[in-house]
XYZ file of C-alpha atoms in Angstrom:
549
model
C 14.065 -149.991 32.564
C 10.820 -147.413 31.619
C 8.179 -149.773 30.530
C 7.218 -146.705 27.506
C 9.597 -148.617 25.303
C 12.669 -150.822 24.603
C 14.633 -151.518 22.343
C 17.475 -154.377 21.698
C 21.002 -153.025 20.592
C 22.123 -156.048 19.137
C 24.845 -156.175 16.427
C 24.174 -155.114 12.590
C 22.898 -158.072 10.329
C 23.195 -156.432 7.295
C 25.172 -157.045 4.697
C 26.155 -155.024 1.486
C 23.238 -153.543 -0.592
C 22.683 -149.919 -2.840
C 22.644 -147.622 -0.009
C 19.560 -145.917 -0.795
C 17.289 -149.666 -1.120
C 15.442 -149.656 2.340
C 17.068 -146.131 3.373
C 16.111 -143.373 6.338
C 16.053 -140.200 4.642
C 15.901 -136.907 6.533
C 13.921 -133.800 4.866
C 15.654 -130.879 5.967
C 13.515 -127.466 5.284
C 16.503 -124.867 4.692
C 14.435 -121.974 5.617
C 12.942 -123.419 9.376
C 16.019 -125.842 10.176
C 18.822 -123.549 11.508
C 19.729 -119.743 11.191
C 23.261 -118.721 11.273
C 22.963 -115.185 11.044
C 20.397 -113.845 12.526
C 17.717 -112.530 10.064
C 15.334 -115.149 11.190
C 15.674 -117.609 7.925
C 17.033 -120.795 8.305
C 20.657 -121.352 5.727
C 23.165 -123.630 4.563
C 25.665 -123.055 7.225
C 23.004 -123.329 9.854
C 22.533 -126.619 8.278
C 26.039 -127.706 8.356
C 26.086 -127.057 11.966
C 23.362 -129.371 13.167
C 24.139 -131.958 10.630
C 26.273 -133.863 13.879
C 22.021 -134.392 14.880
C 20.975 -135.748 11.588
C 24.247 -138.147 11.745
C 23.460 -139.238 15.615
C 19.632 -140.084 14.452
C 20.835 -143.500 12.172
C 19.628 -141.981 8.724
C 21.491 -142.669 5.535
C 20.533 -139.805 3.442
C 19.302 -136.009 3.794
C 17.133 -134.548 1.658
C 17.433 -130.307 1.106
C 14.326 -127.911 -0.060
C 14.809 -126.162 -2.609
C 17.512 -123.254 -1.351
C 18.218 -122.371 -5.485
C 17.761 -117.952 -6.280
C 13.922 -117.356 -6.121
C 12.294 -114.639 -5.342
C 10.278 -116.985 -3.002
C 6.873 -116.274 -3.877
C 6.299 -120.170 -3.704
C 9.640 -120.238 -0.744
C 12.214 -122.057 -3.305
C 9.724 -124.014 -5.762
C 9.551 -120.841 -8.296
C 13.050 -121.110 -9.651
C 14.885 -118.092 -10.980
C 18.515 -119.621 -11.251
C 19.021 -123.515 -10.997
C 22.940 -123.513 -10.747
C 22.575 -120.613 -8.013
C 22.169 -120.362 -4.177
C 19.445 -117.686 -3.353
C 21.738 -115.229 -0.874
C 19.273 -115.930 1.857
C 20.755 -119.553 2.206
C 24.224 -118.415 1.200
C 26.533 -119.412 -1.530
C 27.674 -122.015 -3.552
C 30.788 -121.980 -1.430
C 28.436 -122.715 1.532
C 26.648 -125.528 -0.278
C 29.940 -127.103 -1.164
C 30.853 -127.096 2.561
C 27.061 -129.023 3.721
C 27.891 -131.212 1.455
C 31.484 -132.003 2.318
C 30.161 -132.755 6.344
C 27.392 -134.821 5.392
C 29.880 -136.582 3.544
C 32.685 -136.547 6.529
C 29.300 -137.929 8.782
C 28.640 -140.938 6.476
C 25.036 -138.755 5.151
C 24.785 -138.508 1.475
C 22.831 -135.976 0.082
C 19.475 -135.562 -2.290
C 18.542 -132.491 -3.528
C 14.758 -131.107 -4.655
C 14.831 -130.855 -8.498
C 11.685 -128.876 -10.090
C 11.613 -129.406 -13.278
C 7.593 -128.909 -14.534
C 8.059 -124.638 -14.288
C 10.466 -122.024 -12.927
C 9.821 -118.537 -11.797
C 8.695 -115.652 -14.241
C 12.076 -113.994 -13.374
C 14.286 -116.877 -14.686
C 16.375 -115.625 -17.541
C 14.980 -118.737 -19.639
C 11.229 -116.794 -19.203
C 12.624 -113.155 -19.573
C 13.907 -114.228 -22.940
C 10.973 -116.328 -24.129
C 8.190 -114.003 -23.054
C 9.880 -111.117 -25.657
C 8.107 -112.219 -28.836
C 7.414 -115.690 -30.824
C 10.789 -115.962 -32.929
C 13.690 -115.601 -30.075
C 15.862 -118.673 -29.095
C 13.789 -119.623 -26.510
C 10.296 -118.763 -27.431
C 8.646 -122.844 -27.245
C 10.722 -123.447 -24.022
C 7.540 -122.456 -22.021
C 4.024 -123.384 -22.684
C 2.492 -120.893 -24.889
C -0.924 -120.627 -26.940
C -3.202 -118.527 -28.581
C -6.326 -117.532 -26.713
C -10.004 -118.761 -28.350
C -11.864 -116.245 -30.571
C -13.384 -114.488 -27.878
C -10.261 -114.317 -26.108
C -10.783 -116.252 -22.929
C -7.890 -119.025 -22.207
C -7.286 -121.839 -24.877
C -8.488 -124.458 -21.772
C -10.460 -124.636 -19.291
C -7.063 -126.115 -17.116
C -7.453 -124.354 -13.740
C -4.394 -123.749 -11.516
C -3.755 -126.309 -8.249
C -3.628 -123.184 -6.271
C -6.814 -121.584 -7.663
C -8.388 -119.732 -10.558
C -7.394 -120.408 -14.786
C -3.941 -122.165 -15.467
C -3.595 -119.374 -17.969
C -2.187 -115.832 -17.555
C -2.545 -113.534 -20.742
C 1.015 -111.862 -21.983
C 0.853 -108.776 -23.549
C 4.253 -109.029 -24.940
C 3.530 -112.051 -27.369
C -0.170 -111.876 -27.043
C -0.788 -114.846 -25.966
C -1.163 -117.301 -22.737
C 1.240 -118.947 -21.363
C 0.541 -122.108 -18.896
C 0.799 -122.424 -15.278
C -0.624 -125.204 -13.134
C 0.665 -123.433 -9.817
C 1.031 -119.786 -9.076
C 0.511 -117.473 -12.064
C 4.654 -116.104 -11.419
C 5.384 -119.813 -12.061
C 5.587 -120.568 -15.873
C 4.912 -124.138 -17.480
C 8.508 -125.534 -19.094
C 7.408 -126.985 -22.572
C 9.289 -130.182 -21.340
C 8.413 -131.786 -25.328
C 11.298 -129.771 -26.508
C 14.306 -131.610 -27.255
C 16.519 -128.136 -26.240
C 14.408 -127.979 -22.963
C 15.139 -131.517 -21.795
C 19.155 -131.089 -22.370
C 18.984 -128.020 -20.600
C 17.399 -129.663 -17.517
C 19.389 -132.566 -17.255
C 22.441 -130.031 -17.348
C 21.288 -128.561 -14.499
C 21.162 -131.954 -12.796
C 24.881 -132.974 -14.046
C 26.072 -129.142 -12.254
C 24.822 -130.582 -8.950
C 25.712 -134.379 -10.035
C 29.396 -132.619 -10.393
C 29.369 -130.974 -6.786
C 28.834 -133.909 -5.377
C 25.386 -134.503 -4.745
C 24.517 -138.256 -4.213
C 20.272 -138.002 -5.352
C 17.153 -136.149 -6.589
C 13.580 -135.691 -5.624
C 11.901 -134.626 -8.868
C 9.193 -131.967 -7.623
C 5.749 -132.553 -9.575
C 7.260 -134.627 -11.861
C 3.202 -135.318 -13.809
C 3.246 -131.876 -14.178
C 6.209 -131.987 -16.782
C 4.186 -132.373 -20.040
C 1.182 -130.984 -21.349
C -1.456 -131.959 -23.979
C -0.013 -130.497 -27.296
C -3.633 -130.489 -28.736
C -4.832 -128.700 -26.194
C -8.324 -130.229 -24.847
C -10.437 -129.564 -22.217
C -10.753 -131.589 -18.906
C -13.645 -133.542 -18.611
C -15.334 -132.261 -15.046
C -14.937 -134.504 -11.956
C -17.499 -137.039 -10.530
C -18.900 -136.456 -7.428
C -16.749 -138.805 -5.228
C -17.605 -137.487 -1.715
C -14.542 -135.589 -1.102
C -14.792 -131.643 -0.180
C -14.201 -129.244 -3.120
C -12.305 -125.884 -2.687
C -10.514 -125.055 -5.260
C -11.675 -124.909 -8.997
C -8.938 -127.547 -9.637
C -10.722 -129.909 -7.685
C -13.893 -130.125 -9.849
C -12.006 -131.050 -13.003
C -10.446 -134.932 -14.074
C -6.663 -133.694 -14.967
C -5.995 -135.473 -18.022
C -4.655 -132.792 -20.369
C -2.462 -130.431 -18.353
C -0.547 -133.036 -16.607
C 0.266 -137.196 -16.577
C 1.814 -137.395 -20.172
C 2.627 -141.005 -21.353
C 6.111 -139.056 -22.740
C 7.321 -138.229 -19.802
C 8.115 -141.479 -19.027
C 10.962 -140.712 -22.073
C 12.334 -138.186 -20.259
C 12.792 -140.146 -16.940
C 14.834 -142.902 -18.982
C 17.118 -140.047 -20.163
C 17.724 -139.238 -16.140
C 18.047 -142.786 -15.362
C 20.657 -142.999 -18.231
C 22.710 -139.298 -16.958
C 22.320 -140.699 -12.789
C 23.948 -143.972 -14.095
C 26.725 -142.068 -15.174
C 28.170 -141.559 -11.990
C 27.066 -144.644 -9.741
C 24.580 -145.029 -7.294
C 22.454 -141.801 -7.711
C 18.856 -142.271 -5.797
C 16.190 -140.917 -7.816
C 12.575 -140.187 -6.445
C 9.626 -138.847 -8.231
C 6.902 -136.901 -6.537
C 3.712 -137.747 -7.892
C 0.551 -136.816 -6.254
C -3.363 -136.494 -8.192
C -6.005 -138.925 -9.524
C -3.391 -141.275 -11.327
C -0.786 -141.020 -8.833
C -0.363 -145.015 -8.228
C -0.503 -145.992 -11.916
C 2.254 -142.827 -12.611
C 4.382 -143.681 -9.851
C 4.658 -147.765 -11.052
C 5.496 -146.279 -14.527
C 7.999 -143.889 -13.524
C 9.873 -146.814 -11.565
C 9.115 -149.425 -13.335
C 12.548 -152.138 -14.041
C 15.924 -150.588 -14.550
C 15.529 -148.232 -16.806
C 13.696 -145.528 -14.895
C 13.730 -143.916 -11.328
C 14.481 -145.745 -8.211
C 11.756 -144.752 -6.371
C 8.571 -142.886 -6.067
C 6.904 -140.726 -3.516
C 3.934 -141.390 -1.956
C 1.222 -139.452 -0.541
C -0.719 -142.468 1.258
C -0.003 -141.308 4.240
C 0.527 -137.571 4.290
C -3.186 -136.221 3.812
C -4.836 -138.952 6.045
C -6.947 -137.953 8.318
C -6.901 -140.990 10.531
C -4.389 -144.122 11.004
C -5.579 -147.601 10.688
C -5.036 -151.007 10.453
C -6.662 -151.602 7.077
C -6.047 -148.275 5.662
C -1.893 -149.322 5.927
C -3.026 -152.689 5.049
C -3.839 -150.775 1.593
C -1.807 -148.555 1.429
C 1.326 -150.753 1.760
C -0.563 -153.538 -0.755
C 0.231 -151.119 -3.695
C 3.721 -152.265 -3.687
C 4.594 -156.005 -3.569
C 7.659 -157.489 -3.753
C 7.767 -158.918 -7.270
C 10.371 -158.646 -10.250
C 9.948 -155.229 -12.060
C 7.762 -153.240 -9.525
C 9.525 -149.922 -8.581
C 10.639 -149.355 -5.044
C 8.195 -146.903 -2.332
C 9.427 -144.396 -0.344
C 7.053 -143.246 1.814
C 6.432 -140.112 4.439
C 3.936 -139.414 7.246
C 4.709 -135.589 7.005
C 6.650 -133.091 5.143
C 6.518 -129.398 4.542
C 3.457 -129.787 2.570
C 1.675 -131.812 4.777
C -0.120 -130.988 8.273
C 1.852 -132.827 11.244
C 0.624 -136.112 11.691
C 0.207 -136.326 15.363
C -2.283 -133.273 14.887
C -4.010 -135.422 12.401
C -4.615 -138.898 14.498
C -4.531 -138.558 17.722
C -6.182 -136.585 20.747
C -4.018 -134.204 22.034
C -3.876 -136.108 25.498
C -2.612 -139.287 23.400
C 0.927 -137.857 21.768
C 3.093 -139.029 23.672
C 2.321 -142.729 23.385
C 0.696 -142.424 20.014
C 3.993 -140.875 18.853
C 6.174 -143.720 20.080
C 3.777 -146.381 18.010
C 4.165 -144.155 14.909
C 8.049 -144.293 15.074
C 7.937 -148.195 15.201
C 5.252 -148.772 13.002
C 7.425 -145.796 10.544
C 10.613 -147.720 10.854
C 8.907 -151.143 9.789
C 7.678 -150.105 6.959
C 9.234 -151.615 3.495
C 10.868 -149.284 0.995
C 12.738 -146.126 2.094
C 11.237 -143.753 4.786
C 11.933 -139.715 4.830
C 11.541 -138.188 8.545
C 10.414 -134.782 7.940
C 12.523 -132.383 10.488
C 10.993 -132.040 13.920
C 9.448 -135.208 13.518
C 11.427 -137.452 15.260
C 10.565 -134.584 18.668
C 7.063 -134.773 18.236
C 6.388 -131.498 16.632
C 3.032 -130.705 16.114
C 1.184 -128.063 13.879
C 0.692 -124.734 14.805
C -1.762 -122.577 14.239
C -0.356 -119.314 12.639
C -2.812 -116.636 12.796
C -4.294 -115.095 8.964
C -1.733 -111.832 9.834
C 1.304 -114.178 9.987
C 0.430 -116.329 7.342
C 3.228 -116.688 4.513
C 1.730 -119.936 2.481
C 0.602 -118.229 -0.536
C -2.113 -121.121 -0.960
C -3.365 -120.597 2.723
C -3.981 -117.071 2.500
C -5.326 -117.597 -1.672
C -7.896 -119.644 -0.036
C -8.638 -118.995 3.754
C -9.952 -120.328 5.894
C -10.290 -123.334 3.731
C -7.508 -124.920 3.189
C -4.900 -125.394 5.886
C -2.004 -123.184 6.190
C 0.887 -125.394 4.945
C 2.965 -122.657 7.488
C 1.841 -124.723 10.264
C 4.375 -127.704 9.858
C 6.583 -125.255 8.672
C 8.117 -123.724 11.496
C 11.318 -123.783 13.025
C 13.265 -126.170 14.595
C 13.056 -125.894 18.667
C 17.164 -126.757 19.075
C 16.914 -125.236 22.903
C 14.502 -124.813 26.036
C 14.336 -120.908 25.924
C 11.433 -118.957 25.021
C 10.491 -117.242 21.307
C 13.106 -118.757 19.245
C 14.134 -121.787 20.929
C 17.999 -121.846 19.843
C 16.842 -121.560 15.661
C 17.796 -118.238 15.087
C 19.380 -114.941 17.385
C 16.767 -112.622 15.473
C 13.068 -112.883 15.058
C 11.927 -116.089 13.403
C 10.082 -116.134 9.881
C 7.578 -117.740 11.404
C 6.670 -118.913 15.425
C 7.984 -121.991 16.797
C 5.351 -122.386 18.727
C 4.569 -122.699 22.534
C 4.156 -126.387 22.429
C 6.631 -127.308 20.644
C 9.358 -125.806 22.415
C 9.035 -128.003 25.114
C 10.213 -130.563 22.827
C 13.360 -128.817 22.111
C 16.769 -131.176 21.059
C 18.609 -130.460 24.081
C 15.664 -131.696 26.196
C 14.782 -134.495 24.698
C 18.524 -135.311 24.226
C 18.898 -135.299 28.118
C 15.829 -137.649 28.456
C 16.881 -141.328 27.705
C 12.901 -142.207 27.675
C 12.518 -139.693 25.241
C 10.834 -140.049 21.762
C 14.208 -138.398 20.019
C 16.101 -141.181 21.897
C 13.279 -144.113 20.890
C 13.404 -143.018 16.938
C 17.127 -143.021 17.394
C 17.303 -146.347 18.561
C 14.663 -147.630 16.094
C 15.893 -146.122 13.332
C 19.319 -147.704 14.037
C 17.536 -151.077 14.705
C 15.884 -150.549 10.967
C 19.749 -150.201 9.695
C 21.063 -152.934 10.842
C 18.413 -155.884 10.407
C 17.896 -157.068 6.810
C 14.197 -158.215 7.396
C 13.325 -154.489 8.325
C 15.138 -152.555 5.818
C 15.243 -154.972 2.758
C 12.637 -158.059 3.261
C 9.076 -158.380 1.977
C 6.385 -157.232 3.650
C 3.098 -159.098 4.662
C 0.139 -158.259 6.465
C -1.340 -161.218 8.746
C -3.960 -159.539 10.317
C -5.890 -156.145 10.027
C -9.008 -155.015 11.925
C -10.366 -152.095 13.284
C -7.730 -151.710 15.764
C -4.899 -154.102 15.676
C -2.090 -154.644 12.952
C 0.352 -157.564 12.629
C 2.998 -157.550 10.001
C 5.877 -159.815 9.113
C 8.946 -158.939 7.497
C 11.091 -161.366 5.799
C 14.787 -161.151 4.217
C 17.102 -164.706 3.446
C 18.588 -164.273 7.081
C 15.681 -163.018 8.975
C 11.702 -163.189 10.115
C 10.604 -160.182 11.949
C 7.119 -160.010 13.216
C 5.142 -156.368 13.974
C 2.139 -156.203 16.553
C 0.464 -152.990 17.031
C -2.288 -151.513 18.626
C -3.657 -148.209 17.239
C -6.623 -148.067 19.725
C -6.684 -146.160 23.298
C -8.020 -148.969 24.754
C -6.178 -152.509 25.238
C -7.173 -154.973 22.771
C -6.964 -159.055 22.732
C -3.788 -160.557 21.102
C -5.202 -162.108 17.269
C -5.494 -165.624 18.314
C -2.941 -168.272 16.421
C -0.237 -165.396 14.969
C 2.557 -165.359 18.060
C 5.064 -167.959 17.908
C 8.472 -168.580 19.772
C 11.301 -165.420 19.267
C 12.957 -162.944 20.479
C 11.618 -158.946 21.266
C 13.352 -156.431 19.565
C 11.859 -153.406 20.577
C 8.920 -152.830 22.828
C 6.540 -149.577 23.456
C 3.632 -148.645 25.768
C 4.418 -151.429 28.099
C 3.454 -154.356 25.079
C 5.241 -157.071 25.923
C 5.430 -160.535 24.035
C 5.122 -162.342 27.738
C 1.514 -161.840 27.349
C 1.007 -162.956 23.687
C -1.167 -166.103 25.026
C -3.964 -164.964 26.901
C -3.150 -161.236 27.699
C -3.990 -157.977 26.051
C -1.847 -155.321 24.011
C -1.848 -152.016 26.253
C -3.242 -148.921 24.421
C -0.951 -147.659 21.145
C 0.945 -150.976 22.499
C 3.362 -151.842 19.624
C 6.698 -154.466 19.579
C 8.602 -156.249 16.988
C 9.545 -159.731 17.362
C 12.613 -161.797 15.512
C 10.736 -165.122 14.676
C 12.902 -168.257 15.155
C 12.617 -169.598 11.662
């Protein structure tokens, strides 16, 4: 057997639960996943063919980008028609089918919802934009400018410059927090709210088993209209205007919470719905307990722990996973190392020369984590980030602020499905963006053929997660944290699974008095639970351990 990892195949331990408590969840990014018809854009029926992948990897859920009519200035997030497929992806005939072969492959499916704005071409805008008296005129976030006519705030956009844009039409400003073509929804409106949560019962009605609420703090707005106060100096790098301001008024309203018990209340309708609510900014822990909070609100929240770190440690998971014990009326994490916001992780923590044995660490240490993970596409090969030249940039943030933020582009580019140069088995035209040269090395059908490979390892650990209560449902403790080494224990009724791991490049001394008698589950970079008295864990050494108890 290859000493780069192990991993026991024993028989399923769990029994019946929600399906989404403890779930796998697999991003899919419609336009970079799979093309079906050549014009270099990933679609729904490119999905639906490589869904037999997603099913082989062990998950329990996929989660689709947003693939609704846009005219894509923000690639799916500015919404022109919620109840419509943008033509690029296809049809709603063509949704209908994804969903019907997750279905027939045991996947359910969550679907992005963005509710805080839509695009300045939805019909909802068009109509409220005309004047001040029209049906629609407070479904957007409107407001008079000051007496010298600058913007009634000083709110500044996340991706740079005044959340305001000035209207001749009604003579006045209406709000955006993102990209000026992306209008604020006046989410305190009574009419608003029911016409939201009919868009979620159309795609509760086709079949679609969960939402991920997009920017979900972003959905109300101060009524009387004040002023952020200006940030504290905390250390961090500023380079945006948004980053020099506390955001207090244009986002994190205590109503919203209101809103999310009317979901909760629509999603219990039909059954076991999964709800998640992306929640990122100053407040984003004290938002996300709220949001999820007992019975009455979301399942789950998002979190961005992990996906903006520039390093991986012991003590930083220590914290990060500390923010979520297992006690009566905390909400449930879901948590994600990358994701089509995010850069790729292994180009975040690791040397380049380390990526191969870093990456199998990360999937272990991924799959032990409590609450539900999402594996962003690509991930589970070892994709990196690439770096896409300013000329073939498409991230309208990245080339707003260049060079100094980091093109989101870079973790969004296609799937390598073949060994074969330019394309690598994604599309028959010319891709939207490059694969990139390293990354098609790490093509499927390569790693597929390779039983040591790390497609094969997150397969088998992902699996392993599935079927052993302690890893998917039990609590989650942390015995020992230092610079370098991490031991966990996870704990269900039936089960005591132990986690040792090494994040160094150098072997470190086994913590003296935490190994006791059990049996190894899974084993990578040649750690090995023989020498747990006296012996060293290799470098990026990591194994799990089922405790006799």
């Amino acid at each position: 057997m290859n000493t780069s990892a192990s991993v026991s195949s024993a028989a399923p331990k769990t029994g019946a639960v929600p399906w989404w408590r403890g779930a796998a969840i697999y991003q899919i990014y419609p336009r970079s996943f799979c093309d079906s018809n050549g014009d270099g854009i990933g679609d729904l029926p490119g999905i639906t063919s490589r869904l037999d992948h997603v099913a082989r990897l062990g998950v329990d859920a996929i989660w689709v980008s947003p693939f609704f009519t846009s005219p894509m200035k923000d690639f799916g997030y500015d919404v022109a028609d919620y109840c419509g497929v943008d033509p690029i992806f296809g049809t709603l005939a063509d949704f209908d089918a994804m969903v019907a072969r997750a279905h027939e492959l045991g996947l359910k499916v969550t679907i992005d919802q963005v509710y805080a704005h839509t695009s300045d071409l939805h019909p909802w805008f068009a109509e409220s934009r005309q004047d001040r008296t029209n049906p629609k005129a407070d479904w957007y976030v409107w407001a008079d400018p000051k007496p010298d006519g600058s913007p009634p705030t000083n709110w500044q956009s996340v991706f740079g410059g005044p959340a305001w844009t000035w209207d001749a039409r009604r003579r006045q400003y209406f709000l955006h927090n993102f990209l000026s073509c992306q209008p604020q929804m006046n989410a305190h409106n009574p009419q608003v709210q029911d016409a939201l949560l009919g868009v979620m019962r159309f795609w509760l009605d086709r079949g679609v088993d969960g939402f991920r609420l997009d920017a979900l703090n972003f959905l109300m707005h101060d009524a009387e209209m004040r002023d952020n106060p200006p940030a504290p100096d905390d250390g961090r790098r500023k380079t945006r205007p948004f980053d020099f301001q506390l955001k207090i008024f244009n986002q994190s309203h205590p109503d919203i919470v209101k809103f999310i018990q009317r979901v909760r209340n629509l999603c219990d309708e039909y059954g076991a719905v999964f709800t998640v609510a992306e929640v990122g900014g100053d407040l984003a822990e004290t938002e996300m307990k709220a949001y999820t909070a007992g019975e009455e609100h979301l399942n789950s929240a998002y979190g961005f722990d992990f996906l903006y770190a520039d390093k991986l440690t012991p003590k930083f998971i220590a914290q990060a996973v500390a923010h979520w014990p297992d006690v009566p009326g905390l909400g449930w994490p879901t948590w994600a190392f990358e994701n089509h916001d995010a850069p790729r992780a292994l180009s975040r923590w690791c040397a380049p020369e380390h990526r191969e044995a870093f990456g199998r660490l990360k999937a272990m240490l991924f799959a032990s984590l409590r609450g539900n993970i999402i594996v962003y596409q690509g991930e589970e090969l070892g994709l990196t980030q690439v770096d896409i030249p300013f000329e073939q940039l498409q991230d309208p943030e990245a080339i707003a602020n260049w060079p100094l933020t980091l093109s989101r582009d870079g973790a969004r580019t296609p799937m390598p499905w073949v060994v074969q140069s330019g394309e690598g088995g994604f599309t028959m035209g010319v891709p939207w963006l490059p694969v990139g040269e390293d990354n098609l090395a790490r093509a499927v059908d390569r790693q597929e053929a390779d039983p040591h490979s790390l497609l094969n390892l997150t397969t088998a650990l992902l699996r392993l997660r599935r079927d052993n209560p302690a890893l998917r449902l039990g609590t989650f403790d942390v015995l020992y944290a230092d610079e370098y080494i991490l031991v966990i224990r996870r704990v269900s009724a039936q089960q005591s699974i132990a986690g040792y791991f090494n994040l160094s490049p150098e072997p470190r001394d086994w913590p003296q008095g935490l190994t006791g008698e059990g049996e190894q589950l899974a084993s990578v970079n040649g750690a090995s639970f023989t020498d747990a008295h006296g012996g060293q864990i290799p470098p990026f050494g990591a194994l799990l351990i089922e405790e006799r108890i």
